[in-house]
PDB file of C-alpha atoms in Angstrom:
ATOM      1  CA  MET A   1      35.191 113.045 -69.488  1.00  0.00           C
ATOM      2  CA  LYS A   2      33.330 112.276 -66.241  1.00  0.00           C
ATOM      3  CA  ILE A   3      32.685 115.180 -63.853  1.00  0.00           C
ATOM      4  CA  ASN A   4      31.583 114.894 -60.203  1.00  0.00           C
ATOM      5  CA  LEU A   5      30.117 118.359 -59.633  1.00  0.00           C
ATOM      6  CA  GLY A   6      29.859 119.701 -56.097  1.00  0.00           C
ATOM      7  CA  CYS A   7      31.840 116.735 -54.817  1.00  0.00           C
ATOM      8  CA  GLY A   8      32.023 118.013 -51.239  1.00  0.00           C
ATOM      9  CA  ASP A   9      33.713 115.385 -49.095  1.00  0.00           C
ATOM     10  CA  HIS A  10      32.787 112.566 -51.506  1.00  0.00           C
ATOM     11  CA  TYR A  11      35.838 112.231 -53.754  1.00  0.00           C
ATOM     12  CA  ALA A  12      35.172 109.857 -56.668  1.00  0.00           C
ATOM     13  CA  PRO A  13      38.262 108.119 -58.095  1.00  0.00           C
ATOM     14  CA  GLY A  14      38.270 108.127 -61.894  1.00  0.00           C
ATOM     15  CA  TRP A  15      36.174 111.271 -62.049  1.00  0.00           C
ATOM     16  CA  VAL A  16      37.191 114.935 -62.212  1.00  0.00           C
ATOM     17  CA  ASN A  17      35.956 116.109 -58.807  1.00  0.00           C
ATOM     18  CA  VAL A  18      34.883 119.741 -58.765  1.00  0.00           C
ATOM     19  CA  ASP A  19      33.762 121.978 -55.923  1.00  0.00           C
ATOM     20  CA  ALA A  20      33.659 125.697 -55.164  1.00  0.00           C
ATOM     21  CA  ILE A  21      35.912 125.316 -52.120  1.00  0.00           C
ATOM     22  CA  SER A  22      38.914 123.347 -50.953  1.00  0.00           C
ATOM     23  CA  ASN A  23      39.584 122.799 -47.253  1.00  0.00           C
ATOM     24  CA  ASP A  24      40.341 120.013 -44.748  1.00  0.00           C
ATOM     25  CA  ALA A  25      37.025 118.279 -45.542  1.00  0.00           C
ATOM     26  CA  VAL A  26      36.686 119.098 -49.248  1.00  0.00           C
ATOM     27  CA  ASN A  27      39.604 118.332 -51.545  1.00  0.00           C
ATOM     28  CA  PRO A  28      38.485 118.516 -55.184  1.00  0.00           C
ATOM     29  CA  ASP A  29      40.687 118.102 -58.255  1.00  0.00           C
ATOM     30  CA  VAL A  30      39.405 121.437 -59.555  1.00  0.00           C
ATOM     31  CA  VAL A  31      38.102 124.429 -57.595  1.00  0.00           C
ATOM     32  CA  ALA A  32      35.487 126.216 -59.706  1.00  0.00           C
ATOM     33  CA  ASP A  33      32.144 127.932 -59.396  1.00  0.00           C
ATOM     34  CA  ILE A  34      29.859 125.259 -60.864  1.00  0.00           C
ATOM     35  CA  THR A  35      27.038 127.767 -61.237  1.00  0.00           C
ATOM     36  CA  GLU A  36      28.978 129.530 -63.997  1.00  0.00           C
ATOM     37  CA  LYS A  37      30.317 128.180 -67.299  1.00  0.00           C
ATOM     38  CA  LEU A  38      32.169 124.955 -66.556  1.00  0.00           C
ATOM     39  CA  PRO A  39      35.936 124.976 -67.221  1.00  0.00           C
ATOM     40  CA  PHE A  40      35.584 121.810 -69.366  1.00  0.00           C
ATOM     41  CA  GLN A  41      34.235 120.796 -72.746  1.00  0.00           C
ATOM     42  CA  ASP A  42      33.244 117.416 -74.174  1.00  0.00           C
ATOM     43  CA  ILE A  43      31.779 116.145 -70.904  1.00  0.00           C
ATOM     44  CA  GLU A  44      30.115 112.752 -71.362  1.00  0.00           C
ATOM     45  CA  HIS A  45      28.920 112.114 -67.788  1.00  0.00           C
ATOM     46  CA  ILE A  46      28.013 114.468 -64.960  1.00  0.00           C
ATOM     47  CA  TYR A  47      27.183 113.312 -61.463  1.00  0.00           C
ATOM     48  CA  ALA A  48      25.420 115.922 -59.318  1.00  0.00           C
ATOM     49  CA  GLY A  49      24.764 114.262 -55.975  1.00  0.00           C
ATOM     50  CA  HIS A  50      23.155 116.573 -53.435  1.00  0.00           C
ATOM     51  CA  VAL A  51      24.181 119.691 -55.333  1.00  0.00           C
ATOM     52  CA  LEU A  52      21.194 121.533 -56.784  1.00  0.00           C
ATOM     53  CA  GLU A  53      19.568 122.284 -53.413  1.00  0.00           C
ATOM     54  CA  HIS A  54      22.683 124.379 -52.597  1.00  0.00           C
ATOM     55  CA  ILE A  55      22.054 126.677 -55.585  1.00  0.00           C
ATOM     56  CA  PRO A  56      19.422 129.433 -55.321  1.00  0.00           C
ATOM     57  CA  HIS A  57      16.168 128.097 -56.781  1.00  0.00           C
ATOM     58  CA  ASP A  58      15.806 130.911 -59.311  1.00  0.00           C
ATOM     59  CA  ARG A  59      19.237 130.015 -60.773  1.00  0.00           C
ATOM     60  CA  VAL A  60      18.962 126.212 -61.002  1.00  0.00           C
ATOM     61  CA  SER A  61      17.502 126.028 -64.512  1.00  0.00           C
ATOM     62  CA  ASP A  62      20.163 128.399 -65.897  1.00  0.00           C
ATOM     63  CA  VAL A  63      22.913 126.403 -64.159  1.00  0.00           C
ATOM     64  CA  LEU A  64      21.622 123.153 -65.649  1.00  0.00           C
ATOM     65  CA  ARG A  65      21.541 124.846 -69.062  1.00  0.00           C
ATOM     66  CA  ARG A  66      25.190 125.923 -68.657  1.00  0.00           C
ATOM     67  CA  TRP A  67      26.208 122.374 -67.721  1.00  0.00           C
ATOM     68  CA  LYS A  68      24.439 121.090 -70.838  1.00  0.00           C
ATOM     69  CA  GLU A  69      26.425 123.520 -73.030  1.00  0.00           C
ATOM     70  CA  SER A  70      29.695 121.872 -71.897  1.00  0.00           C
ATOM     71  CA  CYS A  71      28.504 118.365 -72.772  1.00  0.00           C
ATOM     72  CA  THR A  72      28.829 116.190 -75.851  1.00  0.00           C
ATOM     73  CA  ALA A  73      25.721 115.095 -77.744  1.00  0.00           C
ATOM     74  CA  GLY A  74      23.991 112.330 -75.796  1.00  0.00           C
ATOM     75  CA  ALA A  75      25.817 113.157 -72.552  1.00  0.00           C
ATOM     76  CA  GLU A  76      24.235 111.893 -69.338  1.00  0.00           C
ATOM     77  CA  LEU A  77      23.534 113.791 -66.141  1.00  0.00           C
ATOM     78  CA  ALA A  78      22.704 111.817 -63.005  1.00  0.00           C
ATOM     79  CA  ILE A  79      21.021 113.929 -60.320  1.00  0.00           C
ATOM     80  CA  VAL A  80      20.508 112.714 -56.750  1.00  0.00           C
ATOM     81  CA  GLY A  81      19.009 114.904 -54.060  1.00  0.00           C
ATOM     82  CA  PRO A  82      16.826 115.159 -51.007  1.00  0.00           C
ATOM     83  CA  ASP A  83      13.101 114.864 -51.633  1.00  0.00           C
ATOM     84  CA  CYS A  84      11.361 116.975 -49.000  1.00  0.00           C
ATOM     85  CA  ASP A  85       7.983 115.508 -50.011  1.00  0.00           C
ATOM     86  CA  ARG A  86       9.233 111.983 -49.235  1.00  0.00           C
ATOM     87  CA  GLY A  87      10.722 113.243 -45.986  1.00  0.00           C
ATOM     88  CA  GLU A  88       7.393 114.709 -44.871  1.00  0.00           C
ATOM     89  CA  VAL A  89       5.624 111.416 -45.610  1.00  0.00           C
ATOM     90  CA  MET A  90       8.285 109.519 -43.673  1.00  0.00           C
ATOM     91  CA  VAL A  91       7.938 111.838 -40.649  1.00  0.00           C
ATOM     92  CA  ALA A  92       4.144 111.428 -40.683  1.00  0.00           C
ATOM     93  CA  ALA A  93       4.559 107.622 -40.825  1.00  0.00           C
ATOM     94  CA  GLY A  94       7.058 107.614 -37.956  1.00  0.00           C
ATOM     95  CA  GLN A  95       9.858 106.479 -40.292  1.00  0.00           C
ATOM     96  CA  MET A  96      11.981 109.604 -39.877  1.00  0.00           C
ATOM     97  CA  HIS A  97      12.697 111.711 -36.809  1.00  0.00           C
ATOM     98  CA  PRO A  98      11.591 115.345 -37.223  1.00  0.00           C
ATOM     99  CA  LEU A  99      15.144 116.541 -36.489  1.00  0.00           C
ATOM    100  CA  GLU A 100      16.447 114.386 -39.353  1.00  0.00           C
ATOM    101  CA  TYR A 101      13.831 115.999 -41.591  1.00  0.00           C
ATOM    102  CA  GLU A 102      15.091 119.443 -40.548  1.00  0.00           C
ATOM    103  CA  LEU A 103      18.581 118.388 -41.673  1.00  0.00           C
ATOM    104  CA  LEU A 104      17.133 117.138 -44.977  1.00  0.00           C
ATOM    105  CA  LEU A 105      15.316 120.463 -45.394  1.00  0.00           C
ATOM    106  CA  HIS A 106      18.148 122.836 -44.400  1.00  0.00           C
ATOM    107  CA  GLY A 107      21.427 120.956 -44.986  1.00  0.00           C
ATOM    108  CA  GLY A 108      24.332 120.083 -42.741  1.00  0.00           C
ATOM    109  CA  GLU A 109      26.185 123.424 -42.717  1.00  0.00           C
ATOM    110  CA  ARG A 110      29.470 121.511 -42.271  1.00  0.00           C
ATOM    111  CA  TRP A 111      31.381 124.086 -44.351  1.00  0.00           C
ATOM    112  CA  PRO A 112      30.568 127.287 -46.295  1.00  0.00           C
ATOM    113  CA  GLY A 113      27.909 126.540 -48.882  1.00  0.00           C
ATOM    114  CA  ASP A 114      26.624 123.386 -47.141  1.00  0.00           C
ATOM    115  CA  ALA A 115      23.124 124.779 -46.649  1.00  0.00           C
ATOM    116  CA  HIS A 116      19.976 123.971 -48.615  1.00  0.00           C
ATOM    117  CA  LEU A 117      18.590 127.097 -50.251  1.00  0.00           C
ATOM    118  CA  TRP A 118      15.198 125.779 -51.364  1.00  0.00           C
ATOM    119  CA  ARG A 119      12.737 123.005 -50.605  1.00  0.00           C
ATOM    120  CA  CYS A 120      14.082 120.399 -53.016  1.00  0.00           C
ATOM    121  CA  THR A 121      11.743 117.717 -54.395  1.00  0.00           C
ATOM    122  CA  GLU A 122      11.935 115.229 -57.224  1.00  0.00           C
ATOM    123  CA  ALA A 123       9.057 116.901 -59.055  1.00  0.00           C
ATOM    124  CA  GLU A 124      10.529 120.413 -58.899  1.00  0.00           C
ATOM    125  CA  THR A 125      14.011 119.245 -59.847  1.00  0.00           C
ATOM    126  CA  MET A 126      12.568 117.337 -62.813  1.00  0.00           C
ATOM    127  CA  ARG A 127      10.668 120.457 -63.913  1.00  0.00           C
ATOM    128  CA  LEU A 128      13.800 122.605 -63.694  1.00  0.00           C
ATOM    129  CA  ALA A 129      15.949 120.083 -65.607  1.00  0.00           C
ATOM    130  CA  ILE A 130      13.378 119.771 -68.390  1.00  0.00           C
ATOM    131  CA  GLU A 131      13.065 123.565 -68.515  1.00  0.00           C
ATOM    132  CA  ALA A 132      16.862 123.663 -69.040  1.00  0.00           C
ATOM    133  CA  GLY A 133      16.551 121.352 -72.040  1.00  0.00           C
ATOM    134  CA  TRP A 134      17.506 117.990 -70.542  1.00  0.00           C
ATOM    135  CA  LEU A 135      15.529 114.834 -71.367  1.00  0.00           C
ATOM    136  CA  CYS A 136      14.874 113.291 -67.935  1.00  0.00           C
ATOM    137  CA  ARG A 137      13.341 110.299 -66.229  1.00  0.00           C
ATOM    138  CA  ALA A 138      13.077 109.418 -62.562  1.00  0.00           C
ATOM    139  CA  VAL A 139      14.904 106.248 -61.500  1.00  0.00           C
ATOM    140  CA  PRO A 140      15.140 104.394 -58.186  1.00  0.00           C
ATOM    141  CA  VAL A 141      18.148 105.605 -56.222  1.00  0.00           C
ATOM    142  CA  ALA A 142      19.317 102.016 -55.767  1.00  0.00           C
ATOM    143  CA  SER A 143      19.487 101.600 -59.558  1.00  0.00           C
ATOM    144  CA  LEU A 144      22.596 103.813 -59.593  1.00  0.00           C
ATOM    145  CA  PHE A 145      24.575 101.395 -57.403  1.00  0.00           C
ATOM    146  CA  GLY A 146      26.903  99.326 -59.554  1.00  0.00           C
ATOM    147  CA  THR A 147      26.856 101.876 -62.395  1.00  0.00           C
ATOM    148  CA  ILE A 148      29.613 104.341 -63.232  1.00  0.00           C
ATOM    149  CA  TYR A 149      27.989 106.989 -61.035  1.00  0.00           C
ATOM    150  CA  PRO A 150      29.593 107.519 -57.598  1.00  0.00           C
ATOM    151  CA  LEU A 151      26.434 107.207 -55.502  1.00  0.00           C
ATOM    152  CA  VAL A 152      27.305 107.416 -51.808  1.00  0.00           C
ATOM    153  CA  SER A 153      24.080 106.406 -50.092  1.00  0.00           C
ATOM    154  CA  GLY A 154      20.766 104.764 -50.870  1.00  0.00           C
ATOM    155  CA  VAL A 155      18.687 106.375 -48.118  1.00  0.00           C
ATOM    156  CA  THR A 156      15.004 106.289 -48.952  1.00  0.00           C
ATOM    157  CA  TRP A 157      14.315 110.023 -48.672  1.00  0.00           C
ATOM    158  CA  GLN A 158      16.466 110.706 -51.760  1.00  0.00           C
ATOM    159  CA  PHE A 159      15.340 110.888 -55.362  1.00  0.00           C
ATOM    160  CA  ALA A 160      17.388 110.114 -58.449  1.00  0.00           C
ATOM    161  CA  MET A 161      16.965 110.981 -62.079  1.00  0.00           C
ATOM    162  CA  MET A 162      18.852 110.334 -65.257  1.00  0.00           C
ATOM    163  CA  CYS A 163      18.967 113.105 -67.809  1.00  0.00           C
ATOM    164  CA  GLN A 164      20.356 113.170 -71.311  1.00  0.00           C
ATOM    165  CA  LYS A 165      21.450 115.997 -73.548  1.00  0.00           C
ATOM    166  CA  GLY A 166      19.058 115.818 -76.459  1.00  0.00           C
ATOM    167  CA  THR A 167      19.102 117.605 -79.751  1.00  0.00           C
ATOM    168  CA  ASP A 168      17.179 120.854 -80.160  1.00  0.00           C
ATOM    169  CA  GLU A 169      14.507 118.891 -82.034  1.00  0.00           C
ATOM    170  CA  GLU A 170      14.001 116.511 -79.085  1.00  0.00           C
ATOM    171  CA  VAL A 171      13.618 119.212 -76.443  1.00  0.00           C
TER     172      VAL A 171
END
């Protein structure tokens, strides 16, 4: 089973698209609170593109742990998100407008829940995923194009990581 968690307005054909809301802009297959126990078992692939920054920071590790509990052994989790550290560097180098950085930092607020609740970075997201028991490695965002994962954009201020559900001995 392939799950696109927090799909927002990015529906991925061939995946079970899940979001907390359904409206004119967001039309998931399943409406569910992805911060609680997932309504699925035997998940083999999770895509979480621009999701974790919408969850309160102090809950992210527990949420990632809950996702892991619904997965098969060896399941993969692809995480893509905004890297505020990269954004700051890009602003300083004149490669990003400060207003674009503010959007990266705070979110689009296009619908309820579309706000960033913490200063998301690759390093902090990696720490939280490892704390939750995932085996993770950073990957170039562009490396996800052409894979099974429904990456929408390759903008340079994003980070990507691939995580795997390991055994208790590996974690």
